[in-house]
mmCIF file of C-alpha atoms in Angstrom:
data_model
loop_
_atom_site.group_PDB
_atom_site.id
_atom_site.type_symbol
_atom_site.label_atom_id
_atom_site.label_comp_id
_atom_site.label_asym_id
_atom_site.label_seq_id
_atom_site.Cartn_x
_atom_site.Cartn_y
_atom_site.Cartn_z
ATOM 1 C CA GLN G 1 1.899 24.900 -0.905
ATOM 2 C CA THR G 2 0.963 21.250 -1.374
ATOM 3 C CA ASN G 3 2.239 21.371 -4.947
ATOM 4 C CA LEU G 4 5.510 22.945 -3.810
ATOM 5 C CA GLY G 5 5.854 20.191 -1.212
ATOM 6 C CA TRP G 6 5.350 17.556 -3.907
ATOM 7 C CA MET G 7 7.817 19.290 -6.246
ATOM 8 C CA HIS G 8 10.472 19.353 -3.516
ATOM 9 C CA GLN G 9 9.741 15.738 -2.592
ATOM 10 C CA GLN G 10 10.059 14.582 -6.220
ATOM 11 C CA GLY G 11 12.775 17.002 -7.336
ATOM 12 C CA LYS G 12 10.548 18.433 -10.085
ATOM 13 C CA GLY G 13 10.255 21.856 -11.701
ATOM 14 C CA GLY G 14 13.939 22.597 -11.456
ATOM 15 C CA LEU G 15 13.922 22.094 -7.681
ATOM 16 C CA LYS G 16 16.419 19.862 -5.935
ATOM 17 C CA GLN G 17 14.883 16.823 -4.251
ATOM 18 C CA ASP G 18 14.632 17.788 -0.569
ATOM 19 C CA ASP G 19 12.372 15.883 1.830
ATOM 20 C CA VAL G 20 12.889 18.343 4.690
ATOM 21 C CA GLU G 21 11.743 21.229 2.504
ATOM 22 C CA ALA G 22 8.832 19.113 1.203
ATOM 23 C CA ALA G 23 7.711 18.423 4.780
ATOM 24 C CA ARG G 24 7.891 22.145 5.560
ATOM 25 C CA TRP G 25 5.602 23.011 2.644
ATOM 26 C CA TYR G 26 3.218 20.139 3.435
ATOM 27 C CA ALA G 27 3.038 21.313 7.066
ATOM 28 C CA LEU G 28 2.068 24.833 5.944
ATOM 29 C CA ALA G 29 -0.708 23.454 3.743
ATOM 30 C CA ALA G 30 -1.812 20.878 6.348
ATOM 31 C CA ALA G 31 -2.257 23.695 8.883
ATOM 32 C CA GLN G 32 -4.748 25.194 6.418
ATOM 33 C CA LYS G 33 -6.699 21.898 6.384
ATOM 34 C CA ASP G 34 -5.454 20.741 2.970
ATOM 35 C CA ARG G 35 -6.283 17.032 3.089
ATOM 36 C CA GLY G 36 -3.712 16.068 0.451
ATOM 37 C CA ALA G 37 -0.969 17.789 2.428
ATOM 38 C CA GLN G 38 -2.203 16.158 5.636
ATOM 39 C CA PHE G 39 -1.995 12.755 3.962
ATOM 40 C CA ASN G 40 1.435 13.345 2.388
ATOM 41 C CA LEU G 41 2.912 14.697 5.602
ATOM 42 C CA GLY G 42 1.425 11.718 7.459
ATOM 43 C CA VAL G 43 3.224 9.389 5.052
ATOM 44 C CA MET G 44 6.462 11.242 5.725
ATOM 45 C CA TYR G 45 5.979 10.814 9.488
ATOM 46 C CA ALA G 46 5.068 7.139 9.100
ATOM 47 C CA HIS G 47 8.282 6.470 7.180
ATOM 48 C CA GLY G 48 10.538 9.026 8.860
ATOM 49 C CA THR G 49 11.204 10.763 5.544
ATOM 50 C CA GLY G 50 12.270 14.400 5.971
ATOM 51 C CA VAL G 51 10.943 14.337 9.549
ATOM 52 C CA ALA G 52 11.542 12.172 12.612
ATOM 53 C CA GLN G 53 9.559 8.930 12.351
ATOM 54 C CA ASP G 54 6.384 9.317 14.450
ATOM 55 C CA ASP G 55 3.407 6.976 14.009
ATOM 56 C CA THR G 56 1.289 9.020 16.419
ATOM 57 C CA LYS G 57 1.761 12.143 14.291
ATOM 58 C CA ALA G 58 0.990 10.102 11.142
ATOM 59 C CA VAL G 59 -2.276 8.887 12.695
ATOM 60 C CA GLU G 60 -3.173 12.435 13.736
ATOM 61 C CA LEU G 61 -2.639 13.769 10.203
ATOM 62 C CA TRP G 62 -4.322 10.824 8.472
ATOM 63 C CA THR G 63 -7.333 11.194 10.773
ATOM 64 C CA LEU G 64 -7.704 14.840 9.751
ATOM 65 C CA ALA G 65 -7.507 13.904 6.057
ATOM 66 C CA ALA G 66 -9.725 10.824 6.483
ATOM 67 C CA GLU G 67 -12.445 12.844 8.193
ATOM 68 C CA GLN G 68 -12.448 15.076 5.096
ATOM 69 C CA GLY G 69 -13.062 12.005 2.913
ATOM 70 C CA PHE G 70 -9.502 11.426 1.623
ATOM 71 C CA ALA G 71 -9.631 7.730 0.629
ATOM 72 C CA ARG G 72 -5.905 6.947 0.855
ATOM 73 C CA ALA G 73 -5.784 8.404 4.375
ATOM 74 C CA GLN G 74 -8.823 6.325 5.323
ATOM 75 C CA SER G 75 -7.116 3.210 4.002
ATOM 76 C CA ASP G 76 -3.833 3.885 5.820
ATOM 77 C CA LEU G 77 -5.708 4.719 9.016
ATOM 78 C CA GLY G 78 -7.341 1.297 8.783
ATOM 79 C CA VAL G 79 -3.881 -0.284 8.611
ATOM 80 C CA MET G 80 -2.857 1.573 11.758
ATOM 81 C CA HIS G 81 -5.983 0.333 13.574
ATOM 82 C CA VAL G 82 -5.262 -3.283 12.606
ATOM 83 C CA SER G 83 -1.634 -3.100 13.691
ATOM 84 C CA GLY G 84 -2.336 -1.062 16.830
ATOM 85 C CA ARG G 85 0.248 1.556 15.857
ATOM 86 C CA GLY G 86 0.344 5.300 16.414
ATOM 87 C CA GLY G 87 -1.196 5.148 19.864
ATOM 88 C CA LEU G 88 -4.271 3.297 18.620
ATOM 89 C CA PRO G 89 -5.486 0.065 20.191
ATOM 90 C CA GLN G 90 -5.769 -2.866 17.791
ATOM 91 C CA ASP G 91 -9.351 -2.602 16.548
ATOM 92 C CA PHE G 92 -10.576 -4.581 13.538
ATOM 93 C CA ALA G 93 -14.010 -2.929 13.590
ATOM 94 C CA GLN G 94 -12.484 0.559 13.304
ATOM 95 C CA ALA G 95 -10.152 -0.660 10.566
ATOM 96 C CA ALA G 96 -13.083 -2.137 8.646
ATOM 97 C CA MET G 97 -15.073 1.082 9.058
ATOM 98 C CA TRP G 98 -12.257 3.199 7.543
ATOM 99 C CA TRP G 99 -11.602 0.638 4.795
ATOM 100 C CA LYS G 100 -15.304 0.563 3.949
ATOM 101 C CA ARG G 101 -15.323 4.357 3.540
ATOM 102 C CA ALA G 102 -12.244 4.229 1.318
ATOM 103 C CA ALA G 103 -13.533 1.208 -0.620
ATOM 104 C CA ASP G 104 -16.749 3.107 -1.391
ATOM 105 C CA GLN G 105 -14.525 5.614 -3.222
ATOM 106 C CA GLY G 106 -12.789 2.864 -5.193
ATOM 107 C CA GLU G 107 -9.538 2.796 -3.173
ATOM 108 C CA GLU G 108 -8.010 -0.517 -4.311
ATOM 109 C CA ASP G 109 -5.898 -1.175 -1.200
ATOM 110 C CA ALA G 110 -8.911 -0.624 1.055
ATOM 111 C CA ILE G 111 -11.000 -3.033 -1.039
ATOM 112 C CA LYS G 112 -8.229 -5.632 -0.737
ATOM 113 C CA TYR G 113 -7.804 -5.113 3.017
ATOM 114 C CA LEU G 114 -11.549 -5.212 3.662
ATOM 115 C CA ARG G 115 -11.814 -8.480 1.735
ATOM 116 C CA ILE G 116 -8.950 -9.987 3.748
ATOM 117 C CA VAL G 117 -10.555 -9.024 7.058
ATOM 118 C CA LEU G 118 -13.936 -10.397 6.021
ATOM 119 C CA ASP G 119 -12.410 -13.588 4.611
ATOM 120 C CA THR G 120 -10.105 -14.378 7.532
ATOM 121 C CA LEU G 121 -11.909 -13.271 10.671
ATOM 122 C CA LEU G 122 -14.378 -15.751 12.046
ATOM 123 C CA PHE G 123 -17.872 -14.342 12.489
ATOM 124 C CA PRO G 124 -20.254 -16.755 14.238
ATOM 125 C CA PRO G 125 -23.867 -16.533 13.017
ATOM 126 C CA GLY G 126 -25.554 -13.460 14.487
ATOM 127 C CA THR G 127 -22.385 -11.450 15.172
ATOM 128 C CA ALA G 128 -23.037 -7.738 14.633
ATOM 129 C CA VAL G 129 -20.458 -5.794 12.603
ATOM 130 C CA GLN G 130 -20.335 -2.021 12.087
ATOM 131 C CA LEU G 131 -20.375 -1.915 8.278
ATOM 132 C CA VAL G 132 -23.009 -0.091 6.264
ATOM 133 C CA GLY G 133 -24.051 -0.379 2.645
ATOM 134 C CA LEU G 134 -22.302 -3.526 1.436
ATOM 135 C CA LYS G 135 -23.895 -5.068 -1.637
ATOM 136 C CA ALA G 136 -22.122 -8.402 -1.319
ATOM 137 C CA ALA G 137 -20.140 -10.068 1.424
ATOM 138 C CA SER G 138 -17.434 -12.657 1.704
ATOM 139 C CA PHE G 139 -16.748 -14.614 4.880
ATOM 140 C CA ASN G 140 -14.094 -17.295 5.277
ATOM 141 C CA GLY G 141 -13.935 -17.680 1.506
ATOM 142 C CA LYS G 142 -17.708 -18.104 1.109
ATOM 143 C CA ARG G 143 -19.748 -15.524 -0.797
ATOM 144 C CA GLY G 144 -23.089 -14.186 0.312
ATOM 145 C CA THR G 145 -25.615 -11.514 -0.560
ATOM 146 C CA VAL G 146 -26.547 -8.596 1.658
ATOM 147 C CA VAL G 147 -30.297 -8.020 1.784
ATOM 148 C CA PRO G 148 -32.499 -5.543 3.706
ATOM 149 C CA SER G 149 -33.657 -6.890 7.046
ATOM 150 C CA LYS G 150 -36.900 -6.198 8.823
ATOM 151 C CA ALA G 151 -35.361 -7.165 12.181
ATOM 152 C CA ALA G 152 -35.377 -4.301 14.670
ATOM 153 C CA GLY G 153 -32.130 -2.349 14.673
ATOM 154 C CA ILE G 154 -30.594 -4.219 11.759
ATOM 155 C CA GLY G 155 -30.219 -2.444 8.447
ATOM 156 C CA LYS G 156 -28.866 -5.257 6.316
ATOM 157 C CA VAL G 157 -28.081 -8.936 6.700
ATOM 158 C CA ALA G 158 -25.563 -11.047 4.818
ATOM 159 C CA VAL G 159 -27.104 -14.410 4.039
ATOM 160 C CA LEU G 160 -24.679 -17.272 3.483
ATOM 161 C CA VAL G 161 -25.739 -20.771 2.511
ATOM 162 C CA GLU G 162 -23.531 -23.746 3.348
ATOM 163 C CA GLY G 163 -24.548 -27.389 3.294
ATOM 164 C CA GLY G 164 -28.223 -26.481 2.963
ATOM 165 C CA LYS G 165 -28.089 -24.321 6.113
ATOM 166 C CA LYS G 166 -28.566 -20.564 6.086
ATOM 167 C CA TYR G 167 -26.332 -18.345 8.200
ATOM 168 C CA GLN G 168 -26.911 -14.657 8.737
ATOM 169 C CA LEU G 169 -24.523 -11.891 9.734
ATOM 170 C CA ALA G 170 -26.123 -8.597 10.727
ATOM 171 C CA PHE G 171 -24.692 -5.343 9.413
ATOM 172 C CA GLU G 172 -25.874 -2.440 11.566
#
């Protein structure tokens, strides 16, 4: 069903390009928990292609796909959290969490977005952030190394050195 949706969307395999028919096939597959169909149908809702534009429906579908580990859905869900679209409040921590999951799978957009958030948001020393497993960190254009921490409740700490002073950012 997902493949038929794609073939209709692209006009492949002798089929006429038809976004409405593509959305129909994606919806059938999405109802069966096919994460690729959930993602593709979410894109169609986000752009209003073959279906009425509906950011809330896009978020719903991308969440289903993201929870199944679909990296592109995780990345796009992060974008929706940053922009506060689709019924979501603007939430940089949630965006970073989804981008981190996608980045761990090599999703290039998520890696780029995560870098931008870490480079542009101001984190005062000691600010806790919900990111797990980073090997390196970048804050406000400065690079640091994430090391294990023995502090109670803190799994890792990014250590940044600037002007001879050490700054730490806890990653729970």
